[in-house]
Structures are given as structure tokens and as C-alpha cells.
Short mmCIF file of C-alpha atoms and ligand atoms in Angstrom, two decimals:
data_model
loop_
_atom_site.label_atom_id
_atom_site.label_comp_id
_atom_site.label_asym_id
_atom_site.label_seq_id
_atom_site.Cartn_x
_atom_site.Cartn_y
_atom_site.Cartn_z
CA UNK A 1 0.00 0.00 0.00
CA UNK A 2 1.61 3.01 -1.35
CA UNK A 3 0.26 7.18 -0.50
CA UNK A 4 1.52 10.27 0.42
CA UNK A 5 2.57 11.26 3.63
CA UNK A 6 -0.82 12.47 6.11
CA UNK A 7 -3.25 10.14 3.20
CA UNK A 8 -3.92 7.78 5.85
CA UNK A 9 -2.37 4.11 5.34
CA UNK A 10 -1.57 3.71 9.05
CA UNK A 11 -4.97 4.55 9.95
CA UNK A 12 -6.76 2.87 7.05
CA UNK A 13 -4.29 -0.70 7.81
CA UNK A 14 -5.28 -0.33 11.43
CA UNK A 15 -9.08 -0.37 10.04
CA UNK A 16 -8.58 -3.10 7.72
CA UNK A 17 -7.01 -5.50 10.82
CA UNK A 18 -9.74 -4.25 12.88
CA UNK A 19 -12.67 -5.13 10.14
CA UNK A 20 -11.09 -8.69 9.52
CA UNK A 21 -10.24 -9.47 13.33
CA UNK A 22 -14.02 -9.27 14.09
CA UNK A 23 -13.90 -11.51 10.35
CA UNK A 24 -12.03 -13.94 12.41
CA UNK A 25 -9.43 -13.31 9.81
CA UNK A 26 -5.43 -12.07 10.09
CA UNK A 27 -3.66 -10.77 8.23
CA UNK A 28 -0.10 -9.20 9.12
CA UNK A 29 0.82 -5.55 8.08
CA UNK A 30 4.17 -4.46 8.12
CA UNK A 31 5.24 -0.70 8.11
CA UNK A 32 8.75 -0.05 5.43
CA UNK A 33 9.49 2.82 7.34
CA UNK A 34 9.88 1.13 10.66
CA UNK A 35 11.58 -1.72 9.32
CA UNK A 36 14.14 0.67 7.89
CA UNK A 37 13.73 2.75 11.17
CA UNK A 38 14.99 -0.43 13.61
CA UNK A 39 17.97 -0.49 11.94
CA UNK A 40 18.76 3.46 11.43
CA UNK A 41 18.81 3.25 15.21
CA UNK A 42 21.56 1.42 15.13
CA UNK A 43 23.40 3.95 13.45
CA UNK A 44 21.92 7.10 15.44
CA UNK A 45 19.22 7.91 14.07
CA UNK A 46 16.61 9.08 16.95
CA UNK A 47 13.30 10.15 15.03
CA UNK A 48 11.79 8.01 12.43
CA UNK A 49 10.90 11.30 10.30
CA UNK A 50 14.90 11.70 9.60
CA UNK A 51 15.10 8.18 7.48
CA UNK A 52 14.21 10.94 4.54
CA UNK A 53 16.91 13.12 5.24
CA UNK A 54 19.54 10.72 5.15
CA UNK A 55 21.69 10.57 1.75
CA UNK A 56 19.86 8.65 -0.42
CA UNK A 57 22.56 5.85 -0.82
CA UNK A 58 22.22 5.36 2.69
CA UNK A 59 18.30 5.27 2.52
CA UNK A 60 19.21 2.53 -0.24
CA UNK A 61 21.05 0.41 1.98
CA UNK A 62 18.05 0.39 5.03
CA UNK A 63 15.80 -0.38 2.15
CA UNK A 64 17.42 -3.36 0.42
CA UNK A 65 17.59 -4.67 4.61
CA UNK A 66 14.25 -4.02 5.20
CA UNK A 67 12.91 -5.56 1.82
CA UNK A 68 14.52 -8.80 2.96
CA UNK A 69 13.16 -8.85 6.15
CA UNK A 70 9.70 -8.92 4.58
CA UNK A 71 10.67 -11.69 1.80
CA UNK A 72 11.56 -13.92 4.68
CA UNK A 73 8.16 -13.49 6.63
CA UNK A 74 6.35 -16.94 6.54
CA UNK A 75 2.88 -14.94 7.32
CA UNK A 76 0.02 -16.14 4.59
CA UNK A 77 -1.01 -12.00 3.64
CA UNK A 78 1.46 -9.61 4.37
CA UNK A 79 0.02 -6.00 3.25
CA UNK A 80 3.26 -3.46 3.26
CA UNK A 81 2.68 0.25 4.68
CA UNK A 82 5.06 2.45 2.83
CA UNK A 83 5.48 5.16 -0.12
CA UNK A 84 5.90 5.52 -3.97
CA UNK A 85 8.44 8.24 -3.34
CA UNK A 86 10.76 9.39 -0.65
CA UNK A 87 10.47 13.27 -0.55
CA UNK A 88 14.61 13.49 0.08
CA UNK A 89 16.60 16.68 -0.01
CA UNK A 90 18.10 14.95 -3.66
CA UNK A 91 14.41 14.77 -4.90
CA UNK A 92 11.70 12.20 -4.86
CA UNK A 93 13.47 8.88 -5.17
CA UNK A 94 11.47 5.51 -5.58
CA UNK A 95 10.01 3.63 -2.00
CA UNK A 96 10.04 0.76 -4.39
CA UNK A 97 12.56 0.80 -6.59
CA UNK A 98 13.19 -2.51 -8.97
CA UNK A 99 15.80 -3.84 -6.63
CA UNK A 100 13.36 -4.12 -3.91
CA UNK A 101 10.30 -4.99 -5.50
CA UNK A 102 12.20 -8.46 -7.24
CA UNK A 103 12.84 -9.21 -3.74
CA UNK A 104 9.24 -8.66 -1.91
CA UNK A 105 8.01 -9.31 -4.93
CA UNK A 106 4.20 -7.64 -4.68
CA UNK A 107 0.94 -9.42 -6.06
CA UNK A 108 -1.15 -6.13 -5.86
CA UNK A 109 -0.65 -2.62 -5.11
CA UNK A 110 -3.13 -0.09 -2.96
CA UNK A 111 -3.11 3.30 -3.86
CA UNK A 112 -4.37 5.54 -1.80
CA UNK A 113 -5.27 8.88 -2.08
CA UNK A 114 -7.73 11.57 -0.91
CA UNK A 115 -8.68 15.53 -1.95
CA UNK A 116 -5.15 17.55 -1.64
CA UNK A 117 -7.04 20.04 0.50
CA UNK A 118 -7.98 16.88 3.03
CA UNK A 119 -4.35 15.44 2.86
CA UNK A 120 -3.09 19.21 3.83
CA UNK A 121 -5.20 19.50 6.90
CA UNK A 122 -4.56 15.95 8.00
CA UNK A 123 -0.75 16.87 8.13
CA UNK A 124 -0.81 20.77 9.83
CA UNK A 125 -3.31 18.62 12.34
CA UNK A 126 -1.12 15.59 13.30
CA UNK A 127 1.38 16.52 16.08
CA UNK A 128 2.41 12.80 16.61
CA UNK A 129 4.26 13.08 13.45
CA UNK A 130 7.75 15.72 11.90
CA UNK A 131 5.97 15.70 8.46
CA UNK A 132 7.20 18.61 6.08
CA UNK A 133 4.45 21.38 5.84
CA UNK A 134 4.39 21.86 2.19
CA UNK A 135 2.14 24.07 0.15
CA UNK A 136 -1.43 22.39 -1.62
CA UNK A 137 0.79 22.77 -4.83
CA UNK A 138 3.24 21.07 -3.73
CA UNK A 139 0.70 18.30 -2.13
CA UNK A 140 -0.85 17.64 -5.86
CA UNK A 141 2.10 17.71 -7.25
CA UNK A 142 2.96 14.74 -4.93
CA UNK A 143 -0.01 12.88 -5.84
CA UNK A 144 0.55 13.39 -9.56
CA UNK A 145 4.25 12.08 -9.18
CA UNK A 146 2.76 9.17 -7.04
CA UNK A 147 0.40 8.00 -9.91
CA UNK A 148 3.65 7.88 -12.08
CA UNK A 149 5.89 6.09 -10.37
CA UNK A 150 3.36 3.30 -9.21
CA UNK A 151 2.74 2.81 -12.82
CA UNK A 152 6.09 2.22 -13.24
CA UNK A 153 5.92 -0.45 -10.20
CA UNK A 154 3.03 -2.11 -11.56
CA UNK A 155 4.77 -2.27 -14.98
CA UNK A 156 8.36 -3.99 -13.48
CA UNK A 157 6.18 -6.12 -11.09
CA UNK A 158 2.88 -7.47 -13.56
CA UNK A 159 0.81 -6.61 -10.46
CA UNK A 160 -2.72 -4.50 -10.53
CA UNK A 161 -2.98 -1.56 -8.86
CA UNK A 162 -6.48 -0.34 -7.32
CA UNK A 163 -6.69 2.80 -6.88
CA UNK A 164 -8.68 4.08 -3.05
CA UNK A 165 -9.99 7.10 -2.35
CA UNK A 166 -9.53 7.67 1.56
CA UNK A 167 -12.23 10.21 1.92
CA UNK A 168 -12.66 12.40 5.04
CA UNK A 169 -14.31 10.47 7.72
CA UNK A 170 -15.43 7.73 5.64
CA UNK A 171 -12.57 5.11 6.78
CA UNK A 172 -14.72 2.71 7.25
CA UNK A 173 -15.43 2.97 3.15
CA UNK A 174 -11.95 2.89 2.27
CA UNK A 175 -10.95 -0.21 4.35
CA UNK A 176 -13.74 -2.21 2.85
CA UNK A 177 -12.32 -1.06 -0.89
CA UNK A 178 -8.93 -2.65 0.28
CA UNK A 179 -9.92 -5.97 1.48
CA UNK A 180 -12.35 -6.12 -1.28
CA UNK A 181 -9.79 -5.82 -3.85
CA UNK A 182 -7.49 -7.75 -2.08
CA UNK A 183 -9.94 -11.01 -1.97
CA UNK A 184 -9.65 -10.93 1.86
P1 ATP B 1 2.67 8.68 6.73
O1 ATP B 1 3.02 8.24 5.35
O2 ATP B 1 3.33 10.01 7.03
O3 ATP B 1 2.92 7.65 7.77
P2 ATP B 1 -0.12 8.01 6.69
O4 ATP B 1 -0.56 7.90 5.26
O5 ATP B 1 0.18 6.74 7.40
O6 ATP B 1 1.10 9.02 6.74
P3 ATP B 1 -1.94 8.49 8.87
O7 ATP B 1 -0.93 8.69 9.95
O8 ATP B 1 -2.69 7.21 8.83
O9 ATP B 1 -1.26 8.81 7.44
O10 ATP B 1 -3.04 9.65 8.90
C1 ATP B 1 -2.68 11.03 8.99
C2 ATP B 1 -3.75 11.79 9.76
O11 ATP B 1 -4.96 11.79 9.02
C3 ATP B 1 -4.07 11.17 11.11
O12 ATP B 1 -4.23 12.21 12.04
C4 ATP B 1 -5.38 10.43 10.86
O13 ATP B 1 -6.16 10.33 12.02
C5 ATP B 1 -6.05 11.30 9.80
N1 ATP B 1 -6.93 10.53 8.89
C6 ATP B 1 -6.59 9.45 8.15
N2 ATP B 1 -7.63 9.01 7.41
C7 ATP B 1 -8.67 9.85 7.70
C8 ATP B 1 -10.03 9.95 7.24
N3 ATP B 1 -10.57 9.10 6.36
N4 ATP B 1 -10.78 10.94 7.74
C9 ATP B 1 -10.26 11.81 8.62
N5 ATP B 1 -9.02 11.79 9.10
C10 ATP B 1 -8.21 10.83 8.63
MG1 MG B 2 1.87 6.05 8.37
#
């Protein structure tokens, strides 16, 4: 499941494990970012919102790690939180670039989006989180680039994507959308 920073995975993944608990169902959801995160400790990094800033070679290596970590889970669904891009101070660079995705190697992408003006108020509101405050430009710019590069993804990997629209208050709607496509 790929989206922009403040679109709501971690909320909507929380849903969807909520939704198929009560199913009597599991399934196991795994954040890329805190993978990547429990090993950047290692090496001093103290906030999980400074992954981005690292150079991106760097960012490479905790991704290739983390990507591994994943291919060796024995768990039957395993639905990835993470991002197309990586706003880093060198540009946006892939979340799933080729190298990782022949190693997770995906059956079906999620991605999510909402209304820019929805995503920007979601991030100026959460304090729990360092996001960058950028402009609404800048936010549909982001979800522009996002539909590009998962294209590209879907392309390398032969995998669908389904496209969610996480709209305000309407979780519930969204997490339905995902298991639905997913066949869960
Ligand atoms: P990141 O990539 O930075 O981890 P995220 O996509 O995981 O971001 P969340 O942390 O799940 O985003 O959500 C960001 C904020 O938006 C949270 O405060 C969350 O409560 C709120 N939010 C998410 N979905 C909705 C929704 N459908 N309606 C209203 N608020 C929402
Ligand atoms: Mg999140």
C-alpha cells in the first residue's frame, strides 16, 4: 500500500485489521518505514521522520535490509505500509525501486489517495508526526508524481494496482475497498 505522507495508510491498515479481526481473519501488516527505522537506530538515528533526510545511498542500503526482512516473513497475507516516493533533499526517489520490488516481490498494489485540500489538513493537524508542511501545490504535485511512479511499479512487477480514495471520515469505506480488492 503506497500514498503520500498524512493520506492515511496507518490509519486505514489499522481499520482493515480491525474489520477482519471481528472476520475472524489475520492478516499481518508491516510498516517499510519502521523496518528501515529499527535499523537506522543502530546507526543514530533518533526520530523516524529523519530516514528521509539521510543521503539517499544510505536510505538505499536500510531499504534493500528491510525488503529482505519482509521476503523472509512466513505470514500467509502480508500487506506493506510504505510510499511511492521518498520526498529526500536529492528529490523524490522511488520507495520501491526494482531492486526491492524483485525481492518482496508484490501481487497487488493499494493506492491511496484523498482531496489535496484533506491530505493538507490531515498533516498541519497531526502533532504525533515531523511531516514537512508543504504548500497544496506542492501536495498535488505529490499525488501526480505518485500515480507515475506506481505505474512504473506495476509495470516492473505485472501486479494490478487499485486505486482508493480515503475520503474524510469515511474510513470505514476505504478499508472495505482494500480488502475487497485484495480477496480478503
Ligand atoms: P505517513 O506516510 O506520514 O505515515 P499516513 O498515510 O500513514 O502518513 P496516517 O498517519 O494514517 O497517514 O493519517 C494522517 C492523519 O490523518 C491522522 O491524524 C489520521 O487520524 C487522519 N486521517 C486518516 N484518514 C482519515 C479519514 N478518512 N478521515 C479523517 N481523518 C483521517
Ligand atoms: Mg503512516
Amino acid at each position: 500500500m503506497v500514498g503520500i505522507p498524512g493520506v492515511g495508510k496507518t490509519s486505514l491498515l489499522k481499520r482493515v485489521v480491525e474489520i477482519l479481526t471481528e472476520r475472524n481473519k489475520t492478516v499481518s501488516v508491516v510498516s517499510f518505514g519502521t523496518l528501515m527505522f529499527d535499523v537506522a537506530k543502530d546507526n543514530g538515528i533518533s526520530d523516524r521522520d529523519d530516514l528521509r533526510k539521510l543521503p539517499v545511498i544510505e536510505q538505499q542500503k536500510l531499504q534493500k535490509i528491510a525488503a529482505e526482512k519482509i521476503a523472509g516473513m512466513a505470514d500467509q497475507v502480508v500487506i506493506i505500509d510504505t510510499h511511492a516516493f521518498i520526498n529526500s533533499s536529492e528529490g523524490y526517489y522511488p520507495g520501491l525501486p526494482e531492486h526491492v520490488l524483485k525481492i518482496i516481490k508484490p501481487t497487488n498494489f493499494v493506492s491511496v489517495s484523498a482531496k489535496p485540500e484533506e491530505i493538507y489538513s490531515r498533516r498541519i493537524k497531526d502533532f504525533t508526526r515531523n511531516r514537512d508542511t508543504i504548500t497544496l501545490a506542492n501536495v498535488k504535485k505529490e499525488l501526480d508524481f505518485q500515480s507515475g511512479i506506481i505505474s512504473a511499479c506495476a509495470v516492473i512487477s505485472g501486479a494490478p494496482i487499485k486505486y482508493v480514495l480515503n475520503r474524510e471520515g469515511k474510513i470505514d469505506e476505504a478499508a472495505d475497498k482494500v480488502i475487497n480488492s485484495l480477496g480478503l
